[in-house]
Coordinates of C-alpha atoms and ligand atoms in Angstrom, one line a residue:
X1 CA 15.3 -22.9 -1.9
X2 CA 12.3 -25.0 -3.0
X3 CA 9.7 -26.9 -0.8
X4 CA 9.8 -29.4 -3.2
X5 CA 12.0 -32.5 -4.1
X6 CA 11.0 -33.9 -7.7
X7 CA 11.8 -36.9 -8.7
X8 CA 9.5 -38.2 -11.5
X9 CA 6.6 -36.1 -13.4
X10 CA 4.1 -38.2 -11.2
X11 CA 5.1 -35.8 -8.5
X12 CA 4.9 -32.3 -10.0
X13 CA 1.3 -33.3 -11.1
X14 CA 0.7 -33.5 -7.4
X15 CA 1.6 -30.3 -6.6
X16 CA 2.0 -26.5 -7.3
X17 CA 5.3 -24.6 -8.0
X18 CA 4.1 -21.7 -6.3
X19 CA 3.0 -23.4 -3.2
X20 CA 5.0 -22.3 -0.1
X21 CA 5.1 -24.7 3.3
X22 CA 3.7 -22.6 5.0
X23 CA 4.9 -22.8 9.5
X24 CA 2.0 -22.4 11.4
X25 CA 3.1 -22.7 14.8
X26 CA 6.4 -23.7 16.9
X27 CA 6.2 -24.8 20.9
X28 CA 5.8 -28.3 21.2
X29 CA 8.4 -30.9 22.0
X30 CA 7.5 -33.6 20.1
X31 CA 3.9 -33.1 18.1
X32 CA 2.5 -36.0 16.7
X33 CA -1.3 -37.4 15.3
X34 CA -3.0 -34.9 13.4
X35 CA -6.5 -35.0 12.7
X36 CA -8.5 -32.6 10.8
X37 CA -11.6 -31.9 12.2
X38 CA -14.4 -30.8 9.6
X39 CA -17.3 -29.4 11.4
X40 CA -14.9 -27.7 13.6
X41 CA -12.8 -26.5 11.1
X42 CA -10.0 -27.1 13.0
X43 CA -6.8 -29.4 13.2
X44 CA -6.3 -31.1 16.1
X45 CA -2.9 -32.8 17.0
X46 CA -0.9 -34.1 20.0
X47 CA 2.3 -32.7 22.0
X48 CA 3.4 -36.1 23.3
X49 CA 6.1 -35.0 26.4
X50 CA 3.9 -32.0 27.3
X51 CA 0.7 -34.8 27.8
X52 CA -1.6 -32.4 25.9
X53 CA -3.9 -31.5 22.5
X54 CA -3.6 -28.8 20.6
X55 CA -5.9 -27.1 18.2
X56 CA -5.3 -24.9 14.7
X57 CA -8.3 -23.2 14.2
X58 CA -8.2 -23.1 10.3
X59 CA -10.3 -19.8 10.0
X60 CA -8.7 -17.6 12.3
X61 CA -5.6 -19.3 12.4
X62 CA -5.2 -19.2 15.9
X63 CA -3.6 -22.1 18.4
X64 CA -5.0 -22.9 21.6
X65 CA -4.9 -25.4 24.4
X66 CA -7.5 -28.4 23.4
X67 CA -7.0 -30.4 26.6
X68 CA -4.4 -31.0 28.7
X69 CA -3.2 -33.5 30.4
X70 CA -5.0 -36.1 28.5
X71 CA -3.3 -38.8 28.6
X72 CA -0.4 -38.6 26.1
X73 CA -2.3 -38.7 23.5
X74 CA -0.2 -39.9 20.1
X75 CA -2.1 -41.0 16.8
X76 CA -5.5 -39.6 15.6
X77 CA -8.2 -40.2 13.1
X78 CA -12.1 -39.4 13.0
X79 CA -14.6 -42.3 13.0
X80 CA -17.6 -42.0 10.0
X81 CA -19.5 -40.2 13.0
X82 CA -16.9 -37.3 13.1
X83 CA -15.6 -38.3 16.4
X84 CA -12.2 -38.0 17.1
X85 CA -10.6 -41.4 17.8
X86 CA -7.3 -41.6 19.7
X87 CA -4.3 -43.4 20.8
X88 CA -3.4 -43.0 23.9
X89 CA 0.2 -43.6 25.6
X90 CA -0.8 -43.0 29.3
X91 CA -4.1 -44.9 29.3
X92 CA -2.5 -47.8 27.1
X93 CA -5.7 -47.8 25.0
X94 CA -7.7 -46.5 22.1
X95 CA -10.5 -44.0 22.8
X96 CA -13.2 -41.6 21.2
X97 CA -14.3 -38.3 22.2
X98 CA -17.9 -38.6 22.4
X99 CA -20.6 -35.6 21.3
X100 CA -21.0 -35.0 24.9
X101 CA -17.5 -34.1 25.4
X102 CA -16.0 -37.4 27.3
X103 CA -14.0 -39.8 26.2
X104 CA -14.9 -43.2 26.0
X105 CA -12.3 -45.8 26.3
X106 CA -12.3 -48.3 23.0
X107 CA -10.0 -50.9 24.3
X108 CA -7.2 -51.4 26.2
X109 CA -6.4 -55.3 26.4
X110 CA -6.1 -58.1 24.0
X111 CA -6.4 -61.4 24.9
X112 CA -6.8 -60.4 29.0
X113 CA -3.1 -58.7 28.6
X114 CA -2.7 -55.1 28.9
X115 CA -1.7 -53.2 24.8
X116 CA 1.6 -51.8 25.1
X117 CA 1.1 -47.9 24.1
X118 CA -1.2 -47.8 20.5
X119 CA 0.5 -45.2 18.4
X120 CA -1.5 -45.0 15.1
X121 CA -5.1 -45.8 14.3
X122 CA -7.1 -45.9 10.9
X123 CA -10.4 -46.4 10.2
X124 CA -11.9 -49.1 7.9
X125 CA -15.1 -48.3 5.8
X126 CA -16.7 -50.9 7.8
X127 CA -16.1 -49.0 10.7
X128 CA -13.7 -50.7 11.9
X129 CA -10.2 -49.1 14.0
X130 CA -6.9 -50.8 12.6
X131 CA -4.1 -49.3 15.2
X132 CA -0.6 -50.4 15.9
X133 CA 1.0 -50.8 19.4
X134 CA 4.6 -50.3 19.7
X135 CA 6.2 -49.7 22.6
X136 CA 6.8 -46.5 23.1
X137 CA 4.8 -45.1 25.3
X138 CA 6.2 -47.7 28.1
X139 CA 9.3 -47.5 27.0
X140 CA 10.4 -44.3 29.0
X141 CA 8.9 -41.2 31.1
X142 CA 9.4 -39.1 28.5
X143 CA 6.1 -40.5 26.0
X144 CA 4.0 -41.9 28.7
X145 CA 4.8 -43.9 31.7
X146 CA 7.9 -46.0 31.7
X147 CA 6.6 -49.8 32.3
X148 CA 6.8 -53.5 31.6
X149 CA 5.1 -54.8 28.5
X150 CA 2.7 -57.4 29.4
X151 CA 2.2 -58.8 25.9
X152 CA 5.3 -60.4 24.4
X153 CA 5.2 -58.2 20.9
X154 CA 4.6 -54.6 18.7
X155 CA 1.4 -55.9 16.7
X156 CA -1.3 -54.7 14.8
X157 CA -4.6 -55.3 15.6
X158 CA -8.4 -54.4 14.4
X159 CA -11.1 -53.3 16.9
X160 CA -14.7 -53.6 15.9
X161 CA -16.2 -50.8 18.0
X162 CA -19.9 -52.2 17.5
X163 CA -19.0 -55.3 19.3
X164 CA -15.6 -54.6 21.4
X165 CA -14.1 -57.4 19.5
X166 CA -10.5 -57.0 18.9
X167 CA -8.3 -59.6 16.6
X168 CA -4.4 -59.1 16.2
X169 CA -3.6 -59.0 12.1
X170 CA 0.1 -57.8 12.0
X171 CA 2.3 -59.4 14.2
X172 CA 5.8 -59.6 11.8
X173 CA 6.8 -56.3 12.7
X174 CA 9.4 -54.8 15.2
X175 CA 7.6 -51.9 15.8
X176 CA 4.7 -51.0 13.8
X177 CA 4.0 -47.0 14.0
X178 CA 2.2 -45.3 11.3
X179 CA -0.5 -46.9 8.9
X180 CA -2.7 -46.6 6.1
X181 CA -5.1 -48.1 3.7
X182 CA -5.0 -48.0 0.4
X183 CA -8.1 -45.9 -1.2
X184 CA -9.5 -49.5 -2.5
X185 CA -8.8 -51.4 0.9
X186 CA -7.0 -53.9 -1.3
X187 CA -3.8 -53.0 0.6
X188 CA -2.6 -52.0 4.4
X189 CA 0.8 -49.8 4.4
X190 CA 2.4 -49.8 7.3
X191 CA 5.6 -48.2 8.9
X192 CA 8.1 -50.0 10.9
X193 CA 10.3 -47.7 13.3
X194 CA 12.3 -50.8 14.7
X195 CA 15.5 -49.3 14.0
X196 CA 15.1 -47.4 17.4
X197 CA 15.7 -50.7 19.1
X198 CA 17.6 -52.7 16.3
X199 CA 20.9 -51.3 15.6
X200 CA 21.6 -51.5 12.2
X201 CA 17.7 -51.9 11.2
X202 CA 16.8 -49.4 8.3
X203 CA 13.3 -46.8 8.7
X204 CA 11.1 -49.4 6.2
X205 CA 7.4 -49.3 5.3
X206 CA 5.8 -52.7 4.6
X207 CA 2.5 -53.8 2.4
X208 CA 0.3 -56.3 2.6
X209 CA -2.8 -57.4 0.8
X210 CA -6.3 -57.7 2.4
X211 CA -7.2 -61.3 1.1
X212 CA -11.4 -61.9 1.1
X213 CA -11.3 -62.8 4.9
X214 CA -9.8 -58.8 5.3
X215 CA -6.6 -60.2 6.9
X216 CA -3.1 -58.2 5.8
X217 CA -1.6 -61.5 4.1
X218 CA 1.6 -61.5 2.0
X219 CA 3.7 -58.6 3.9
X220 CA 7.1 -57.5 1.9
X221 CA 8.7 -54.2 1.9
X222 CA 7.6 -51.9 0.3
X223 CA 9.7 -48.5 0.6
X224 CA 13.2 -47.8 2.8
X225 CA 13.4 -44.2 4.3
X226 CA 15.6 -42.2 2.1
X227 CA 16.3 -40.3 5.3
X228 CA 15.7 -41.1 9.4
X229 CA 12.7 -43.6 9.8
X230 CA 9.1 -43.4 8.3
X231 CA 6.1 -42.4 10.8
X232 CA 3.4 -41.2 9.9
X233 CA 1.3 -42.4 6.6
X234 CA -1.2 -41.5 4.2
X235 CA -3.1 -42.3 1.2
X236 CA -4.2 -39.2 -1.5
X237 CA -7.3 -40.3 -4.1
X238 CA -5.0 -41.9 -6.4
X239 CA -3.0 -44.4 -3.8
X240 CA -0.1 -42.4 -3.7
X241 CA 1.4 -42.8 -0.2
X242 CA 2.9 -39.6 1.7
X243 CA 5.3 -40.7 4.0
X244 CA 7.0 -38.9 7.4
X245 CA 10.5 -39.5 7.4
X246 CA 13.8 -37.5 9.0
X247 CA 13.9 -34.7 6.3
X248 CA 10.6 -34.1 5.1
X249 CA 7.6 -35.8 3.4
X250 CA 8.5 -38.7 1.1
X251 CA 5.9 -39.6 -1.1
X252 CA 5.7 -42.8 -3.4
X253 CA 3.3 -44.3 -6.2
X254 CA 1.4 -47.3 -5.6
X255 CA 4.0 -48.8 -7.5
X256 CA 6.4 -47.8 -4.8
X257 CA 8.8 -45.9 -7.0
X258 CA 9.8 -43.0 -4.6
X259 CA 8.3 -39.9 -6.8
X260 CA 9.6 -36.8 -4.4
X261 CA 9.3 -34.9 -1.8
X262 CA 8.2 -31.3 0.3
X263 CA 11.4 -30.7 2.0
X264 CA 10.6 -29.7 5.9
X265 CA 13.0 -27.8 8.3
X266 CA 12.3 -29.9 11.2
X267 CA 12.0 -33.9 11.1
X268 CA 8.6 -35.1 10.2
X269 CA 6.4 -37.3 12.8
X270 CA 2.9 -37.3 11.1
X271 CA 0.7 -35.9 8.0
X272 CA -2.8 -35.8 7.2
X273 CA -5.2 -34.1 4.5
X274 CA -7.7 -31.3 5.7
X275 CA -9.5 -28.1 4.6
X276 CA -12.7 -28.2 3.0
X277 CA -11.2 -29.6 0.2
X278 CA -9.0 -32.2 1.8
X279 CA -6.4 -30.5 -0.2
X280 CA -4.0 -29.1 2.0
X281 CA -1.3 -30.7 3.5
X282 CA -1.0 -30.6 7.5
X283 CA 2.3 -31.6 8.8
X284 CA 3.4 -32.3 12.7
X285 CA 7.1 -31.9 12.9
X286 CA 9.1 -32.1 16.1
X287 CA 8.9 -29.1 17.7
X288 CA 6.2 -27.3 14.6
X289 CA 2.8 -27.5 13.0
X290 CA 3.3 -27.0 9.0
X291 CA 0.7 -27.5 6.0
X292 CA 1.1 -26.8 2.0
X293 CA -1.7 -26.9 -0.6
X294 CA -1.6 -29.8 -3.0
X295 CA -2.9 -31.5 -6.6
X296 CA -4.1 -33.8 -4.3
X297 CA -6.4 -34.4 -1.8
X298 CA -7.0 -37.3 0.7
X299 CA -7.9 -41.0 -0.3
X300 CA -12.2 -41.2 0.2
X301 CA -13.0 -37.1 0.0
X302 CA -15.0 -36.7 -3.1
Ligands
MG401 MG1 3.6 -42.7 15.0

């Protein structure tokens, strides 16, 4: 059977026929947030329920322990330092793992109230940390601790580490989970997993353009899950968007025409580019680590 669903000729220029998904590891319960990890040459991602990180080491292949508990850890990215930003369930909060091996917390309140659980988090080239706050990391045991939310939505909001101040940008949303920019910045993708709580509600991606302020202005749909919800998002070089959803990774042009597919055994929570070349594929899937080389290679590696 092939790895690969295509749909339009965009897609097959994005990948190679010969290229296998390739399963790099099973043992989690839900695996979530990769990041890839240059320097270390490694990928590090979360195992939400089991409250810890784990780490592929891309040169030996090996999978070890990278910290545990830490916090529920979900989302990932790396800052234009190299440090590993995270979202974290437990500690309701967005961090960084500093050089010296501690984490630093980021923020954990807006306006005085307490963020529900952040999920997602991207970084802006001006440094700023866009990140979305669902709820579920308070919504049961299972992701976090089961709580109250303080503040009265699932937003989006933008931190500016350099000055700790945080302003809330997406707040149209049921629950906003997995985001991206496009590789101009002209646009913010974001995933809305509201059908969790919404019966009826479909998995559905949204867009909206950054106007000159940088505010996300003019949201309208922009893609509905051709299977289970959307998570996990991501931009490749040429603003094609690769999308989690319940049977595999969906990707779609700019234009928003659905294009194909890599057809996963295991539903999809999260993607992201690594390897030196930022050609290769890592996928977090349920219970699995995955990755496939590609034609294509993340948005901003040159
Ligand atoms: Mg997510």
């Amino acid at each position: 059977m092939s790895d690969y669903d295509i749909r339009d000729p965009r897609f097959a220029r994005l990948i190679f026929g010969a290229a296998k998904l390739e399963h790099l590891w099973t043992g989690g319960r839900w695996v979530e947030g990769p990041v890839y990890v240059p320097a270390a040459k490694s990928l590090v991602w979360s195992d939400i329920p089991n409250d810890r990180l784990l780490r592929f080491d891309e040169s030996s292949g090996a999978v070890s322990v990278f910290e545990t508990p830490c916090g529920y850890h979900n989302g990932h990215t790396l800052d234009h330092q190299g440090r590993i930003i995270a979202c974290e369930h437990g500690g309701r909060r967005v961090s960084r793992l500093d050089f010296d091996g501690r984490w630093t917390s980021l923020v954990d309140r807006f306006e005085g109230k307490r963020l529900n659980s952040p999920n997602d988090v991207v970084v802006h080239s001006d440094g700023s940390l866009w990140f979305s706050d669902p709820t579920y990391g308070i919504d049961t045991h299972y992701e976090g601790h089961r709580s109250e939310p303080d503040l009265d939505g699932s937003n989006v909001y933008r931190l500016d580490p350099a000055t700790g101040a945080v302003s809330c940008l997406v707040t149209d949303m049921v629950k906003p989970n997995g985001l991206c920019f496009s590789p101009d910045e002209t646009r913010l993708y974001v995933a809305d997993t509201g059908a969790t709580h919404v019966a009826g509600m479909e998995g559905l991606m949204r867009v909206y353009d950054i106007d000159a302020a940088g505010r996300p202005v003019d949201g309208r749909l922009f893609a509905t899950s051709p299977a289970g919800l959307f998570d996990g998002i991501r931009s490749d070089a040429q603003g094609n968007i690769w999308a989690s959803t319940g049977a595999g990774v969906a990707v779609y042009a700019p234009d928003g025409t659905h294009i194909g597919g890599i057809v996963v055994p295991e539903i999809v929570s999260n993607l992201c580019f690594g390897g030196p070349k930022r050609n290769r594929l890592y996928i977090t899937a349920q219970t699995s680590l995955y990755s496939i080389y590609l034609n294509a290679h993340a948005a901003g590696w040159r």
